[in-house]
Amino acid sequence: MKGILERALREINACSELSALENCRVKYLGKKGELTVFLRGMGNLSPEERPVIGRLVNEAKEEIETLLLCQKERVLKLERERSLKEEEIDITIPGKRFARGKRHPLTKTLDEIKSIFLGLGFTVVEGPEVELAYYNFTALNIPENHPARDVQDTFYITEDIVLRTLTSPDEPRVMEKTKPPIRVLIPGRVYRADDVDATHSPVFHQIEGLVVDEGITLGDLKGTFDLFVKKLYGEHMETKFRPSHFPFTEPSAEIDATCFVCEGKGCRVCKDTGWIELSGAGMSHPKVLERCGIDTTRYSGFAFGMGLDRLTMLKYGIDDMRLLFENDVRFLEQF
Ligand code: DAH
């Protein structure tokens, strides 16, 4: 009996997991355990031996039970300590840095321009980049033999489908669907068969504006554009109109603004004129309006179209257009 007890003591003390302890319990006290078997065999003992041995076995049983309990407490404590250690959080370890993206300078400028025109009651709409030649040229009063239609300037997909060369085709698209009053701003990507250099790219961005209502005059165009330029670049800015020609406007103008680098004094950016060109514009040509079913005895309109890339380059002093398209992070990080 002493042998069994000593063995049990050793084995129980060596247990470091609850499952091992349970195995020990079964081994000694289970239905087929060593002590149980021993007790069952007591029938074979003589009546004198039975009480003596019985007491010894019961004492051994109690002792093993106590040992098991004590060891269980110890194991539980160890397990708790182990899991606490594993789950410990070291609050002194520095946090992981998240890479933070930035808006592209073109997006920043566009967002600013949009918010100015939204404030003036304009709606922002967009049209298709793959466009019917009809909207890109014919609906804009660009004649059949006009050089703008040339394959050297325009990417043709088929004879009748082009990559739009300007955002102006969205003007007739809007006018066909909407009755005046119309006030829309139409930003978008446009394509021309140009070689890449510091000021040209076969893909660039324009922002078109169109207003059609009763009694719209050149004064409305001037007032609207002047206010826009002052909001975008500052109250000190002036604008002036230079006569120009576009097939879809009559009269047509180029709008210049005070050079914001030298503030009109003359510098490299404005080629010493003190002015920089910002936009084409004009009064919507009656032929363009009529084609869209707009009654020109009642309504008139103005339109403008400006280059977002150019506006962005001027705003941030970027001297090479390619930077806007290469997406070099070292460049983009600066905005
Ligand atoms: N679409 C012209 C261009 O690409 C710019 C332009 C001029 C747009 C006059 C207009 C406009 O809406 O009225 O050069």
mmCIF file of C-alpha atoms and ligand atoms in Angstrom:
data_model
loop_
_atom_site.group_PDB
_atom_site.id
_atom_site.type_symbol
_atom_site.label_atom_id
_atom_site.label_comp_id
_atom_site.label_asym_id
_atom_site.label_seq_id
_atom_site.Cartn_x
_atom_site.Cartn_y
_atom_site.Cartn_z
ATOM 1 C CA MET A 1 0.000 0.000 0.000
ATOM 2 C CA LYS A 2 2.824 2.302 0.880
ATOM 3 C CA GLY A 3 4.335 1.633 -2.556
ATOM 4 C CA ILE A 4 1.120 2.576 -4.362
ATOM 5 C CA LEU A 5 0.774 5.718 -2.256
ATOM 6 C CA GLU A 6 4.328 6.866 -2.962
ATOM 7 C CA ARG A 7 3.947 6.233 -6.670
ATOM 8 C CA ALA A 8 0.649 8.133 -6.743
ATOM 9 C CA LEU A 9 2.217 11.039 -4.858
ATOM 10 C CA ARG A 10 5.057 11.281 -7.373
ATOM 11 C CA GLU A 11 2.824 11.056 -10.392
ATOM 12 C CA ILE A 12 0.281 13.541 -9.100
ATOM 13 C CA ASN A 13 2.955 16.100 -8.217
ATOM 14 C CA ALA A 14 4.379 15.819 -11.710
ATOM 15 C CA CYS A 15 1.067 16.760 -13.352
ATOM 16 C CA SER A 16 1.041 20.224 -14.887
ATOM 17 C CA GLU A 17 -2.219 19.915 -16.814
ATOM 18 C CA LEU A 18 -5.775 19.122 -15.746
ATOM 19 C CA SER A 19 -6.051 16.263 -18.251
ATOM 20 C CA ALA A 20 -2.974 14.542 -16.768
ATOM 21 C CA LEU A 21 -4.463 14.895 -13.283
ATOM 22 C CA GLU A 22 -7.688 13.301 -14.434
ATOM 23 C CA ASN A 23 -5.702 10.385 -15.848
ATOM 24 C CA CYS A 24 -4.073 9.909 -12.437
ATOM 25 C CA ARG A 25 -7.433 9.963 -10.695
ATOM 26 C CA VAL A 26 -8.755 7.257 -13.031
ATOM 27 C CA LYS A 27 -5.589 5.247 -12.632
ATOM 28 C CA TYR A 28 -5.901 5.014 -8.824
ATOM 29 C CA LEU A 29 -9.499 5.757 -7.885
ATOM 30 C CA GLY A 30 -11.475 4.982 -11.053
ATOM 31 C CA LYS A 31 -13.788 1.986 -11.463
ATOM 32 C CA LYS A 32 -10.860 -0.138 -12.519
ATOM 33 C CA GLY A 33 -8.338 1.910 -10.563
ATOM 34 C CA GLU A 34 -5.626 0.282 -8.464
ATOM 35 C CA LEU A 35 -7.207 1.077 -5.092
ATOM 36 C CA THR A 36 -10.701 0.119 -6.245
ATOM 37 C CA VAL A 37 -9.465 -3.253 -7.441
ATOM 38 C CA PHE A 38 -7.674 -3.681 -4.144
ATOM 39 C CA LEU A 39 -10.863 -2.947 -2.144
ATOM 40 C CA ARG A 40 -12.821 -5.404 -4.258
ATOM 41 C CA GLY A 41 -10.315 -8.130 -3.513
ATOM 42 C CA MET A 42 -10.852 -7.725 0.252
ATOM 43 C CA GLY A 43 -13.432 -10.557 0.224
ATOM 44 C CA ASN A 44 -10.570 -12.985 0.067
ATOM 45 C CA LEU A 45 -9.004 -11.715 3.260
ATOM 46 C CA SER A 46 -9.478 -13.243 6.661
ATOM 47 C CA PRO A 47 -11.966 -11.510 9.052
ATOM 48 C CA GLU A 48 -9.045 -10.328 11.202
ATOM 49 C CA GLU A 49 -7.145 -8.804 8.322
ATOM 50 C CA ARG A 50 -10.125 -7.116 6.701
ATOM 51 C CA PRO A 51 -10.661 -4.104 9.085
ATOM 52 C CA VAL A 52 -6.935 -3.394 9.285
ATOM 53 C CA ILE A 53 -6.351 -3.494 5.546
ATOM 54 C CA GLY A 54 -9.689 -1.742 4.920
ATOM 55 C CA ARG A 55 -8.625 1.183 7.067
ATOM 56 C CA LEU A 56 -5.237 1.376 5.336
ATOM 57 C CA VAL A 57 -6.845 1.413 1.901
ATOM 58 C CA ASN A 58 -9.418 4.042 2.894
ATOM 59 C CA GLU A 59 -6.711 6.249 4.396
ATOM 60 C CA ALA A 60 -4.680 5.879 1.207
ATOM 61 C CA LYS A 61 -7.771 6.750 -0.852
ATOM 62 C CA GLU A 62 -8.430 9.888 1.184
ATOM 63 C CA GLU A 63 -4.831 10.924 0.917
ATOM 64 C CA ILE A 64 -4.840 10.526 -2.870
ATOM 65 C CA GLU A 65 -8.076 12.510 -3.096
ATOM 66 C CA THR A 66 -6.552 15.322 -1.057
ATOM 67 C CA LEU A 67 -3.411 15.246 -3.178
ATOM 68 C CA LEU A 68 -5.449 15.425 -6.358
ATOM 69 C CA LEU A 69 -7.376 18.441 -5.029
ATOM 70 C CA CYS A 70 -4.237 20.299 -3.980
ATOM 71 C CA GLN A 71 -2.501 19.615 -7.252
ATOM 72 C CA LYS A 72 -5.610 20.709 -9.167
ATOM 73 C CA GLU A 73 -5.493 24.086 -7.414
ATOM 74 C CA ARG A 74 -1.828 24.434 -8.297
ATOM 75 C CA VAL A 75 -2.390 23.513 -11.945
ATOM 76 C CA LEU A 76 -5.293 25.959 -12.258
ATOM 77 C CA LYS A 77 -3.161 28.727 -10.820
ATOM 78 C CA LEU A 78 -0.342 27.925 -13.244
ATOM 79 C CA GLU A 79 -2.728 27.922 -16.191
ATOM 80 C CA ARG A 80 -4.144 31.298 -15.174
ATOM 81 C CA GLU A 81 -0.655 32.759 -14.899
ATOM 82 C CA ARG A 82 0.306 31.297 -18.248
ATOM 83 C CA SER A 83 -2.709 32.778 -20.034
ATOM 84 C CA LEU A 84 -2.249 36.152 -18.348
ATOM 85 C CA LYS A 85 1.311 36.207 -19.596
ATOM 86 C CA GLU A 86 0.289 35.280 -23.127
ATOM 87 C CA GLU A 87 -2.400 37.941 -23.278
ATOM 88 C CA GLU A 88 -0.271 40.652 -21.790
ATOM 89 C CA ILE A 89 -0.256 43.878 -23.835
ATOM 90 C CA ASP A 90 2.922 45.893 -23.942
ATOM 91 C CA ILE A 91 1.643 49.430 -24.107
ATOM 92 C CA THR A 92 5.143 50.779 -24.668
ATOM 93 C CA ILE A 93 5.498 49.171 -28.145
ATOM 94 C CA PRO A 94 5.130 51.949 -30.763
ATOM 95 C CA GLY A 95 1.919 51.791 -32.851
ATOM 96 C CA LYS A 96 1.813 50.741 -36.495
ATOM 97 C CA ARG A 97 1.841 53.660 -38.884
ATOM 98 C CA PHE A 98 -0.931 53.774 -41.484
ATOM 99 C CA ALA A 99 0.049 55.096 -44.880
ATOM 100 C CA ARG A 100 -2.162 58.114 -45.415
ATOM 101 C CA GLY A 101 -3.220 58.891 -49.002
ATOM 102 C CA LYS A 102 -3.811 62.356 -50.369
ATOM 103 C CA ARG A 103 -6.098 63.750 -52.994
ATOM 104 C CA HIS A 104 -4.501 64.270 -56.383
ATOM 105 C CA PRO A 105 -3.864 67.963 -57.148
ATOM 106 C CA LEU A 106 -6.285 67.734 -60.104
ATOM 107 C CA THR A 107 -8.988 66.389 -57.792
ATOM 108 C CA LYS A 108 -8.282 69.124 -55.256
ATOM 109 C CA THR A 109 -8.626 71.874 -57.834
ATOM 110 C CA LEU A 110 -11.722 70.282 -59.341
ATOM 111 C CA ASP A 111 -13.373 69.913 -55.931
ATOM 112 C CA GLU A 112 -12.763 73.582 -55.229
ATOM 113 C CA ILE A 113 -14.174 74.623 -58.603
ATOM 114 C CA LYS A 114 -17.199 72.374 -58.179
ATOM 115 C CA SER A 115 -17.977 73.811 -54.776
ATOM 116 C CA ILE A 116 -17.836 77.380 -56.118
ATOM 117 C CA PHE A 117 -20.287 76.575 -58.920
ATOM 118 C CA LEU A 118 -22.526 74.492 -56.669
ATOM 119 C CA GLY A 119 -22.756 77.635 -54.539
ATOM 120 C CA LEU A 120 -23.968 79.520 -57.629
ATOM 121 C CA GLY A 121 -26.791 77.027 -58.196
ATOM 122 C CA PHE A 122 -25.055 74.865 -60.820
ATOM 123 C CA THR A 123 -25.482 71.104 -61.014
ATOM 124 C CA VAL A 124 -22.466 68.890 -61.767
ATOM 125 C CA VAL A 125 -23.058 66.348 -64.552
ATOM 126 C CA GLU A 126 -20.821 64.058 -66.580
ATOM 127 C CA GLY A 127 -20.996 62.631 -70.080
ATOM 128 C CA PRO A 128 -19.394 59.777 -72.034
ATOM 129 C CA GLU A 129 -15.702 59.784 -72.982
ATOM 130 C CA VAL A 130 -16.443 57.589 -75.994
ATOM 131 C CA GLU A 131 -18.676 59.922 -77.948
ATOM 132 C CA LEU A 132 -20.643 60.029 -81.171
ATOM 133 C CA ALA A 133 -18.987 62.235 -83.788
ATOM 134 C CA TYR A 134 -22.419 63.847 -84.010
ATOM 135 C CA TYR A 135 -22.196 65.333 -80.497
ATOM 136 C CA ASN A 136 -18.466 65.989 -80.665
ATOM 137 C CA PHE A 137 -18.715 67.980 -83.912
ATOM 138 C CA THR A 138 -22.038 68.281 -85.748
ATOM 139 C CA ALA A 139 -24.186 69.264 -82.763
ATOM 140 C CA LEU A 140 -21.537 71.857 -81.912
ATOM 141 C CA ASN A 141 -21.826 73.474 -85.311
ATOM 142 C CA ILE A 142 -18.347 72.271 -86.316
ATOM 143 C CA PRO A 143 -18.557 71.948 -90.128
ATOM 144 C CA GLU A 144 -17.749 68.749 -92.059
ATOM 145 C CA ASN A 145 -14.431 70.048 -93.376
ATOM 146 C CA HIS A 146 -13.229 71.668 -90.125
ATOM 147 C CA PRO A 147 -9.615 70.787 -89.203
ATOM 148 C CA ALA A 148 -10.719 69.758 -85.677
ATOM 149 C CA ARG A 149 -12.318 66.702 -87.292
ATOM 150 C CA ASP A 150 -9.006 65.649 -88.785
ATOM 151 C CA VAL A 151 -7.688 62.217 -87.835
ATOM 152 C CA GLN A 152 -4.450 63.954 -86.971
ATOM 153 C CA ASP A 153 -6.216 65.673 -84.067
ATOM 154 C CA THR A 154 -8.938 63.224 -83.132
ATOM 155 C CA PHE A 155 -8.845 59.586 -82.050
ATOM 156 C CA TYR A 156 -11.499 57.845 -84.158
ATOM 157 C CA ILE A 157 -12.914 54.520 -83.013
ATOM 158 C CA THR A 158 -15.095 54.211 -86.077
ATOM 159 C CA GLU A 159 -16.106 56.833 -88.615
ATOM 160 C CA ASP A 160 -18.959 57.887 -86.324
ATOM 161 C CA ILE A 161 -17.457 57.315 -82.895
ATOM 162 C CA VAL A 162 -14.568 59.224 -81.344
ATOM 163 C CA LEU A 163 -12.834 59.712 -78.025
ATOM 164 C CA ARG A 164 -14.296 63.118 -77.201
ATOM 165 C CA THR A 165 -11.872 65.924 -77.904
ATOM 166 C CA LEU A 166 -13.649 68.391 -75.606
ATOM 167 C CA THR A 167 -16.347 68.401 -72.927
ATOM 168 C CA SER A 168 -18.561 70.650 -75.085
ATOM 169 C CA PRO A 169 -20.547 67.677 -76.566
ATOM 170 C CA ASP A 170 -22.169 67.316 -73.163
ATOM 171 C CA GLU A 171 -23.806 70.705 -73.720
ATOM 172 C CA PRO A 172 -26.179 69.453 -76.460
ATOM 173 C CA ARG A 173 -26.591 66.211 -74.506
ATOM 174 C CA VAL A 174 -27.873 68.204 -71.516
ATOM 175 C CA MET A 175 -29.967 70.572 -73.633
ATOM 176 C CA GLU A 176 -31.732 67.713 -75.443
ATOM 177 C CA LYS A 177 -32.851 66.277 -72.119
ATOM 178 C CA THR A 178 -33.445 69.343 -69.957
ATOM 179 C CA LYS A 179 -35.707 72.314 -70.370
ATOM 180 C CA PRO A 180 -34.311 75.739 -69.388
ATOM 181 C CA PRO A 181 -33.406 77.109 -66.948
ATOM 182 C CA ILE A 182 -30.159 75.130 -67.243
ATOM 183 C CA ARG A 183 -27.084 75.669 -65.089
ATOM 184 C CA VAL A 184 -24.551 72.856 -65.353
ATOM 185 C CA LEU A 185 -20.865 72.267 -64.753
ATOM 186 C CA ILE A 186 -19.426 69.351 -66.729
ATOM 187 C CA PRO A 187 -15.952 68.130 -65.792
ATOM 188 C CA GLY A 188 -14.356 65.314 -67.753
ATOM 189 C CA ARG A 189 -11.415 63.673 -69.423
ATOM 190 C CA VAL A 190 -10.787 64.517 -73.075
ATOM 191 C CA TYR A 191 -8.470 63.111 -75.744
ATOM 192 C CA ARG A 192 -6.455 64.585 -78.578
ATOM 193 C CA ALA A 193 -3.827 63.071 -80.827
ATOM 194 C CA ASP A 194 -1.043 65.181 -79.320
ATOM 195 C CA ASP A 195 2.486 64.131 -78.477
ATOM 196 C CA VAL A 196 3.503 64.263 -74.850
ATOM 197 C CA ASP A 197 5.545 67.266 -73.721
ATOM 198 C CA ALA A 198 5.600 69.720 -70.804
ATOM 199 C CA THR A 199 2.329 71.358 -71.891
ATOM 200 C CA HIS A 200 0.617 68.647 -73.972
ATOM 201 C CA SER A 201 -0.842 65.268 -73.261
ATOM 202 C CA PRO A 202 -3.105 63.033 -75.364
ATOM 203 C CA VAL A 203 -5.348 62.820 -72.284
ATOM 204 C CA PHE A 204 -6.283 65.891 -70.306
ATOM 205 C CA HIS A 205 -9.211 67.409 -68.440
ATOM 206 C CA GLN A 206 -11.723 70.107 -69.193
ATOM 207 C CA ILE A 207 -14.485 71.738 -67.243
ATOM 208 C CA GLU A 208 -17.437 72.923 -69.239
ATOM 209 C CA GLY A 209 -20.053 75.371 -68.023
ATOM 210 C CA LEU A 210 -23.451 76.030 -69.566
ATOM 211 C CA VAL A 211 -26.251 78.384 -68.601
ATOM 212 C CA VAL A 212 -29.471 78.687 -70.599
ATOM 213 C CA ASP A 213 -32.387 80.815 -69.469
ATOM 214 C CA GLU A 214 -34.527 83.768 -70.460
ATOM 215 C CA GLY A 215 -32.560 86.978 -70.847
ATOM 216 C CA ILE A 216 -29.046 85.556 -70.457
ATOM 217 C CA THR A 217 -26.462 88.039 -71.756
ATOM 218 C CA LEU A 218 -22.723 88.400 -72.130
ATOM 219 C CA GLY A 219 -22.883 90.391 -68.879
ATOM 220 C CA ASP A 220 -24.017 87.236 -67.057
ATOM 221 C CA LEU A 221 -21.048 85.332 -68.468
ATOM 222 C CA LYS A 222 -18.668 88.090 -67.444
ATOM 223 C CA GLY A 223 -20.148 88.422 -63.952
ATOM 224 C CA THR A 224 -20.224 84.677 -63.347
ATOM 225 C CA PHE A 225 -16.687 84.074 -64.523
ATOM 226 C CA ASP A 226 -15.267 87.065 -62.699
ATOM 227 C CA LEU A 227 -16.850 85.902 -59.447
ATOM 228 C CA PHE A 228 -15.547 82.375 -60.010
ATOM 229 C CA VAL A 229 -11.969 83.568 -60.566
ATOM 230 C CA LYS A 230 -12.087 85.782 -57.458
ATOM 231 C CA LYS A 231 -13.346 82.869 -55.361
ATOM 232 C CA LEU A 232 -10.728 80.478 -56.707
ATOM 233 C CA TYR A 233 -7.644 82.699 -56.705
ATOM 234 C CA GLY A 234 -8.503 85.707 -54.523
ATOM 235 C CA GLU A 235 -10.470 88.956 -54.488
ATOM 236 C CA HIS A 236 -7.634 90.932 -56.084
ATOM 237 C CA MET A 237 -8.011 89.000 -59.357
ATOM 238 C CA GLU A 238 -9.303 90.750 -62.473
ATOM 239 C CA THR A 239 -10.631 89.164 -65.650
ATOM 240 C CA LYS A 240 -10.813 90.442 -69.214
ATOM 241 C CA PHE A 241 -12.330 89.151 -72.413
ATOM 242 C CA ARG A 242 -10.420 88.882 -75.689
ATOM 243 C CA PRO A 243 -12.403 88.337 -78.915
ATOM 244 C CA SER A 244 -11.961 84.834 -80.291
ATOM 245 C CA HIS A 245 -13.747 82.253 -82.388
ATOM 246 C CA PHE A 246 -15.459 78.965 -81.597
ATOM 247 C CA PRO A 247 -18.026 77.387 -83.917
ATOM 248 C CA PHE A 248 -20.475 76.784 -81.048
ATOM 249 C CA THR A 249 -20.501 80.316 -79.599
ATOM 250 C CA GLU A 250 -21.267 83.716 -81.045
ATOM 251 C CA PRO A 251 -19.742 86.016 -79.986
ATOM 252 C CA SER A 252 -16.774 84.064 -78.641
ATOM 253 C CA ALA A 253 -14.018 85.102 -76.283
ATOM 254 C CA GLU A 254 -10.912 83.941 -74.487
ATOM 255 C CA ILE A 255 -11.008 84.899 -70.839
ATOM 256 C CA ASP A 256 -7.765 86.095 -69.270
ATOM 257 C CA ALA A 257 -7.139 86.639 -65.572
ATOM 258 C CA THR A 258 -4.509 88.573 -63.643
ATOM 259 C CA CYS A 259 -1.344 86.493 -63.532
ATOM 260 C CA PHE A 260 -1.336 85.103 -60.014
ATOM 261 C CA VAL A 261 2.400 84.612 -59.986
ATOM 262 C CA CYS A 262 3.356 88.266 -60.506
ATOM 263 C CA GLU A 263 -0.097 89.739 -59.796
ATOM 264 C CA GLY A 264 -0.050 91.614 -63.087
ATOM 265 C CA LYS A 265 3.477 92.998 -62.988
ATOM 266 C CA GLY A 266 4.766 90.683 -65.690
ATOM 267 C CA CYS A 267 6.801 87.492 -65.278
ATOM 268 C CA ARG A 268 7.952 84.340 -67.018
ATOM 269 C CA VAL A 269 4.632 82.537 -66.464
ATOM 270 C CA CYS A 270 2.542 85.278 -68.142
ATOM 271 C CA LYS A 271 5.248 86.049 -70.704
ATOM 272 C CA ASP A 272 5.436 89.591 -69.290
ATOM 273 C CA THR A 273 1.840 90.423 -70.199
ATOM 274 C CA GLY A 274 0.499 90.376 -66.635
ATOM 275 C CA TRP A 275 -2.399 88.185 -67.850
ATOM 276 C CA ILE A 276 -2.915 84.480 -68.276
ATOM 277 C CA GLU A 277 -5.478 82.730 -70.402
ATOM 278 C CA LEU A 278 -7.964 80.690 -68.382
ATOM 279 C CA SER A 279 -10.890 79.732 -70.559
ATOM 280 C CA GLY A 280 -12.690 79.783 -73.872
ATOM 281 C CA ALA A 281 -16.237 81.108 -73.651
ATOM 282 C CA GLY A 282 -19.075 82.782 -75.455
ATOM 283 C CA MET A 283 -22.800 83.097 -76.015
ATOM 284 C CA SER A 284 -24.237 79.757 -77.131
ATOM 285 C CA HIS A 285 -24.690 79.773 -80.904
ATOM 286 C CA PRO A 286 -28.393 79.889 -81.851
ATOM 287 C CA LYS A 287 -27.819 76.986 -84.256
ATOM 288 C CA VAL A 288 -26.566 74.838 -81.356
ATOM 289 C CA LEU A 289 -29.564 75.748 -79.194
ATOM 290 C CA GLU A 290 -32.085 75.201 -82.001
ATOM 291 C CA ARG A 291 -30.716 71.773 -82.847
ATOM 292 C CA CYS A 292 -31.587 70.772 -79.278
ATOM 293 C CA GLY A 293 -35.118 72.111 -79.613
ATOM 294 C CA ILE A 294 -34.563 75.277 -77.564
ATOM 295 C CA ASP A 295 -36.678 78.261 -78.596
ATOM 296 C CA THR A 296 -34.125 81.000 -79.302
ATOM 297 C CA THR A 297 -36.770 83.718 -79.415
ATOM 298 C CA ARG A 298 -37.254 83.095 -75.725
ATOM 299 C CA TYR A 299 -33.971 81.667 -74.437
ATOM 300 C CA SER A 300 -30.297 82.451 -74.739
ATOM 301 C CA GLY A 301 -27.251 80.935 -73.106
ATOM 302 C CA PHE A 302 -23.595 81.261 -72.326
ATOM 303 C CA ALA A 303 -20.907 78.588 -72.156
ATOM 304 C CA PHE A 304 -17.289 78.266 -71.168
ATOM 305 C CA GLY A 305 -14.676 75.543 -71.293
ATOM 306 C CA MET A 306 -11.419 75.553 -69.360
ATOM 307 C CA GLY A 307 -8.482 73.219 -68.944
ATOM 308 C CA LEU A 308 -8.344 71.723 -65.465
ATOM 309 C CA ASP A 309 -4.726 70.629 -65.895
ATOM 310 C CA ARG A 310 -3.662 74.151 -66.802
ATOM 311 C CA LEU A 311 -5.644 75.690 -63.930
ATOM 312 C CA THR A 312 -4.009 73.235 -61.536
ATOM 313 C CA MET A 313 -0.514 73.858 -62.880
ATOM 314 C CA LEU A 314 -0.985 77.607 -62.516
ATOM 315 C CA LYS A 315 -2.464 77.282 -59.050
ATOM 316 C CA TYR A 316 0.388 75.186 -57.668
ATOM 317 C CA GLY A 317 3.245 76.449 -59.837
ATOM 318 C CA ILE A 318 3.702 73.082 -61.585
ATOM 319 C CA ASP A 319 5.762 73.586 -64.720
ATOM 320 C CA ASP A 320 5.444 70.185 -66.377
ATOM 321 C CA MET A 321 2.090 68.607 -67.200
ATOM 322 C CA ARG A 322 3.580 65.115 -67.179
ATOM 323 C CA LEU A 323 3.893 65.320 -63.402
ATOM 324 C CA LEU A 324 0.094 65.260 -63.192
ATOM 325 C CA PHE A 325 -0.103 61.914 -64.961
ATOM 326 C CA GLU A 326 2.962 60.000 -63.779
ATOM 327 C CA ASN A 327 1.669 59.636 -60.229
ATOM 328 C CA ASP A 328 5.114 59.690 -58.686
ATOM 329 C CA VAL A 329 4.463 59.564 -54.947
ATOM 330 C CA ARG A 330 7.301 62.008 -54.255
ATOM 331 C CA PHE A 331 5.384 64.583 -56.306
ATOM 332 C CA LEU A 332 1.892 63.725 -55.042
ATOM 333 C CA GLU A 333 3.023 63.819 -51.394
ATOM 334 C CA GLN A 334 3.504 67.580 -51.674
ATOM 335 C CA PHE A 335 -0.196 68.389 -51.943
HETATM 336 N N1 DAH B 1 -14.211 73.511 -76.114
HETATM 337 C C1 DAH B 1 -13.260 74.592 -76.317
HETATM 338 C C2 DAH B 1 -11.851 74.034 -76.404
HETATM 339 O O1 DAH B 1 -11.668 72.843 -76.209
HETATM 340 C C3 DAH B 1 -13.337 75.555 -75.168
HETATM 341 C C4 DAH B 1 -14.639 76.280 -75.160
HETATM 342 C C5 DAH B 1 -14.743 77.487 -75.765
HETATM 343 C C6 DAH B 1 -15.749 75.753 -74.542
HETATM 344 C C7 DAH B 1 -15.931 78.191 -75.782
HETATM 345 C C8 DAH B 1 -16.947 76.449 -74.520
HETATM 346 C C9 DAH B 1 -17.009 77.665 -75.134
HETATM 347 O O2 DAH B 1 -18.033 75.997 -73.927
HETATM 348 O O3 DAH B 1 -18.171 78.354 -75.100
HETATM 349 O O4 DAH B 1 -10.951 74.743 -76.708
#
